[in-house]
Amino acid sequence: MTTANFEDVQKLSKENVDLALKSFGVVSKGFQAIAVEVADYSKKSFEDGAAHLEKLFGVKSFDKALEVQSAYAKSAYETYVAKATKISELYADLAKESYKPLETAFAKAK
């Protein structure tokens, strides 16, 4: 193996390590964003549930209890769908962003 070949191998290895670190950084940042969204949703869901129970215990009639429960169910569902959509978008962005360094390497290899 000549010195030029050895230097080429070293350069390729360094580029691959740099790409792996860049991809790992993107994945790490993406999972942190997802974890923040999940934690926010969990906290809001707990707070909303506690407020709902407090409101439900204060009602005097069955009709009012049904009204309060229906409003809570609708709100909880809408919140869940919104957060699930946001989290799925974060996962899609994570997949796209983590693939970019590899896409660059494949483009160079051609």
mmCIF file of C-alpha atoms in Angstrom:
data_model
loop_
_atom_site.group_PDB
_atom_site.id
_atom_site.type_symbol
_atom_site.label_atom_id
_atom_site.label_comp_id
_atom_site.label_asym_id
_atom_site.label_seq_id
_atom_site.Cartn_x
_atom_site.Cartn_y
_atom_site.Cartn_z
ATOM 1 C CA MET A 1 0.000 0.000 0.000
ATOM 2 C CA THR A 2 1.392 3.343 -0.979
ATOM 3 C CA THR A 3 1.407 6.440 1.158
ATOM 4 C CA ALA A 4 -1.192 8.068 -1.091
ATOM 5 C CA ASN A 5 -3.542 5.107 -0.659
ATOM 6 C CA PHE A 6 -3.036 5.158 3.100
ATOM 7 C CA GLU A 7 -3.832 8.887 3.188
ATOM 8 C CA ASP A 8 -6.971 8.280 1.115
ATOM 9 C CA VAL A 9 -8.108 5.588 3.538
ATOM 10 C CA GLN A 10 -7.444 7.889 6.500
ATOM 11 C CA LYS A 11 -9.371 10.726 4.837
ATOM 12 C CA LEU A 12 -12.304 8.411 4.055
ATOM 13 C CA SER A 13 -12.325 7.085 7.627
ATOM 14 C CA LYS A 14 -12.316 10.618 9.040
ATOM 15 C CA GLU A 15 -15.189 11.629 6.728
ATOM 16 C CA ASN A 16 -17.189 8.571 7.795
ATOM 17 C CA VAL A 17 -16.633 9.324 11.485
ATOM 18 C CA ASP A 18 -17.654 12.952 10.903
ATOM 19 C CA LEU A 19 -20.824 11.805 9.115
ATOM 20 C CA ALA A 20 -21.653 9.365 11.908
ATOM 21 C CA LEU A 21 -21.178 12.065 14.562
ATOM 22 C CA LYS A 22 -23.279 14.532 12.593
ATOM 23 C CA SER A 23 -26.042 11.943 12.190
ATOM 24 C CA PHE A 24 -25.854 11.035 15.881
ATOM 25 C CA GLY A 25 -26.155 14.719 16.821
ATOM 26 C CA VAL A 26 -29.256 15.110 14.674
ATOM 27 C CA VAL A 27 -30.816 11.952 16.146
ATOM 28 C CA SER A 28 -30.020 13.054 19.684
ATOM 29 C CA LYS A 29 -31.523 16.511 19.143
ATOM 30 C CA GLY A 30 -34.599 14.977 17.512
ATOM 31 C CA PHE A 31 -35.230 12.557 20.361
ATOM 32 C CA GLN A 32 -34.814 15.398 22.859
ATOM 33 C CA ALA A 33 -37.484 17.411 21.029
ATOM 34 C CA ILE A 34 -39.794 14.385 21.023
ATOM 35 C CA ALA A 35 -39.195 13.788 24.733
ATOM 36 C CA VAL A 36 -40.041 17.431 25.494
ATOM 37 C CA GLU A 37 -43.306 17.153 23.533
ATOM 38 C CA VAL A 38 -44.262 13.910 25.298
ATOM 39 C CA ALA A 39 -43.452 15.395 28.721
ATOM 40 C CA ASP A 40 -45.461 18.538 27.934
ATOM 41 C CA TYR A 41 -48.411 16.451 26.800
ATOM 42 C CA SER A 42 -48.239 14.246 29.905
ATOM 43 C CA LYS A 43 -48.124 17.276 32.204
ATOM 44 C CA LYS A 44 -51.003 19.031 30.419
ATOM 45 C CA SER A 45 -53.058 15.828 30.341
ATOM 46 C CA PHE A 46 -52.601 15.318 34.076
ATOM 47 C CA GLU A 47 -53.471 18.945 34.860
ATOM 48 C CA ASP A 48 -56.528 18.852 32.590
ATOM 49 C CA GLY A 49 -57.673 15.572 34.152
ATOM 50 C CA ALA A 50 -57.331 16.955 37.661
ATOM 51 C CA ALA A 51 -59.234 20.120 36.719
ATOM 52 C CA HIS A 52 -61.923 17.994 35.090
ATOM 53 C CA LEU A 53 -62.390 15.854 38.195
ATOM 54 C CA GLU A 54 -62.642 18.956 40.359
ATOM 55 C CA LYS A 55 -65.262 20.398 38.028
ATOM 56 C CA LEU A 56 -67.121 17.071 37.855
ATOM 57 C CA PHE A 57 -67.287 16.761 41.647
ATOM 58 C CA GLY A 58 -68.892 20.205 41.803
ATOM 59 C CA VAL A 59 -71.873 19.464 39.559
ATOM 60 C CA LYS A 60 -75.302 18.960 41.081
ATOM 61 C CA SER A 61 -77.198 17.192 38.297
ATOM 62 C CA PHE A 62 -76.672 14.193 36.068
ATOM 63 C CA ASP A 63 -77.282 16.289 32.932
ATOM 64 C CA LYS A 64 -74.596 18.780 33.942
ATOM 65 C CA ALA A 65 -72.205 15.877 34.689
ATOM 66 C CA LEU A 66 -72.780 14.522 31.169
ATOM 67 C CA GLU A 67 -72.185 17.977 29.711
ATOM 68 C CA VAL A 68 -68.929 18.405 31.650
ATOM 69 C CA GLN A 69 -67.778 14.893 30.733
ATOM 70 C CA SER A 70 -68.593 15.406 27.048
ATOM 71 C CA ALA A 71 -66.703 18.697 26.943
ATOM 72 C CA TYR A 72 -63.704 17.090 28.647
ATOM 73 C CA ALA A 73 -63.729 14.081 26.293
ATOM 74 C CA LYS A 74 -63.855 16.349 23.244
ATOM 75 C CA SER A 75 -61.053 18.547 24.565
ATOM 76 C CA ALA A 76 -58.890 15.578 25.564
ATOM 77 C CA TYR A 77 -59.344 13.975 22.141
ATOM 78 C CA GLU A 78 -58.486 17.184 20.285
ATOM 79 C CA THR A 79 -55.403 17.704 22.442
ATOM 80 C CA TYR A 80 -54.314 14.100 21.883
ATOM 81 C CA VAL A 81 -54.721 14.338 18.099
ATOM 82 C CA ALA A 82 -52.813 17.624 17.981
ATOM 83 C CA LYS A 83 -49.911 16.258 20.040
ATOM 84 C CA ALA A 84 -49.851 12.946 18.153
ATOM 85 C CA THR A 85 -49.680 14.887 14.883
ATOM 86 C CA LYS A 86 -46.875 17.085 16.223
ATOM 87 C CA ILE A 87 -44.901 14.084 17.480
ATOM 88 C CA SER A 88 -45.324 12.206 14.197
ATOM 89 C CA GLU A 89 -44.057 15.300 12.357
ATOM 90 C CA LEU A 90 -41.037 15.363 14.670
ATOM 91 C CA TYR A 91 -40.343 11.695 13.885
ATOM 92 C CA ALA A 92 -40.626 12.372 10.133
ATOM 93 C CA ASP A 93 -38.274 15.356 10.434
ATOM 94 C CA LEU A 94 -35.890 13.238 12.481
ATOM 95 C CA ALA A 95 -35.807 10.559 9.794
ATOM 96 C CA LYS A 96 -35.194 13.124 7.037
ATOM 97 C CA GLU A 97 -32.513 15.020 8.941
ATOM 98 C CA SER A 98 -30.651 11.939 10.135
ATOM 99 C CA TYR A 99 -30.532 10.606 6.573
ATOM 100 C CA LYS A 100 -29.049 13.787 5.078
ATOM 101 C CA PRO A 101 -25.425 13.053 6.094
ATOM 102 C CA LEU A 102 -25.726 9.562 4.628
ATOM 103 C CA GLU A 103 -27.277 10.947 1.459
ATOM 104 C CA THR A 104 -24.279 13.234 1.093
ATOM 105 C CA ALA A 105 -21.888 10.315 1.517
ATOM 106 C CA PHE A 106 -23.767 8.239 -1.069
ATOM 107 C CA ALA A 107 -23.690 11.139 -3.509
ATOM 108 C CA LYS A 108 -19.917 11.432 -3.093
ATOM 109 C CA ALA A 109 -19.454 7.695 -3.574
ATOM 110 C CA LYS A 110 -21.127 7.745 -7.000
#
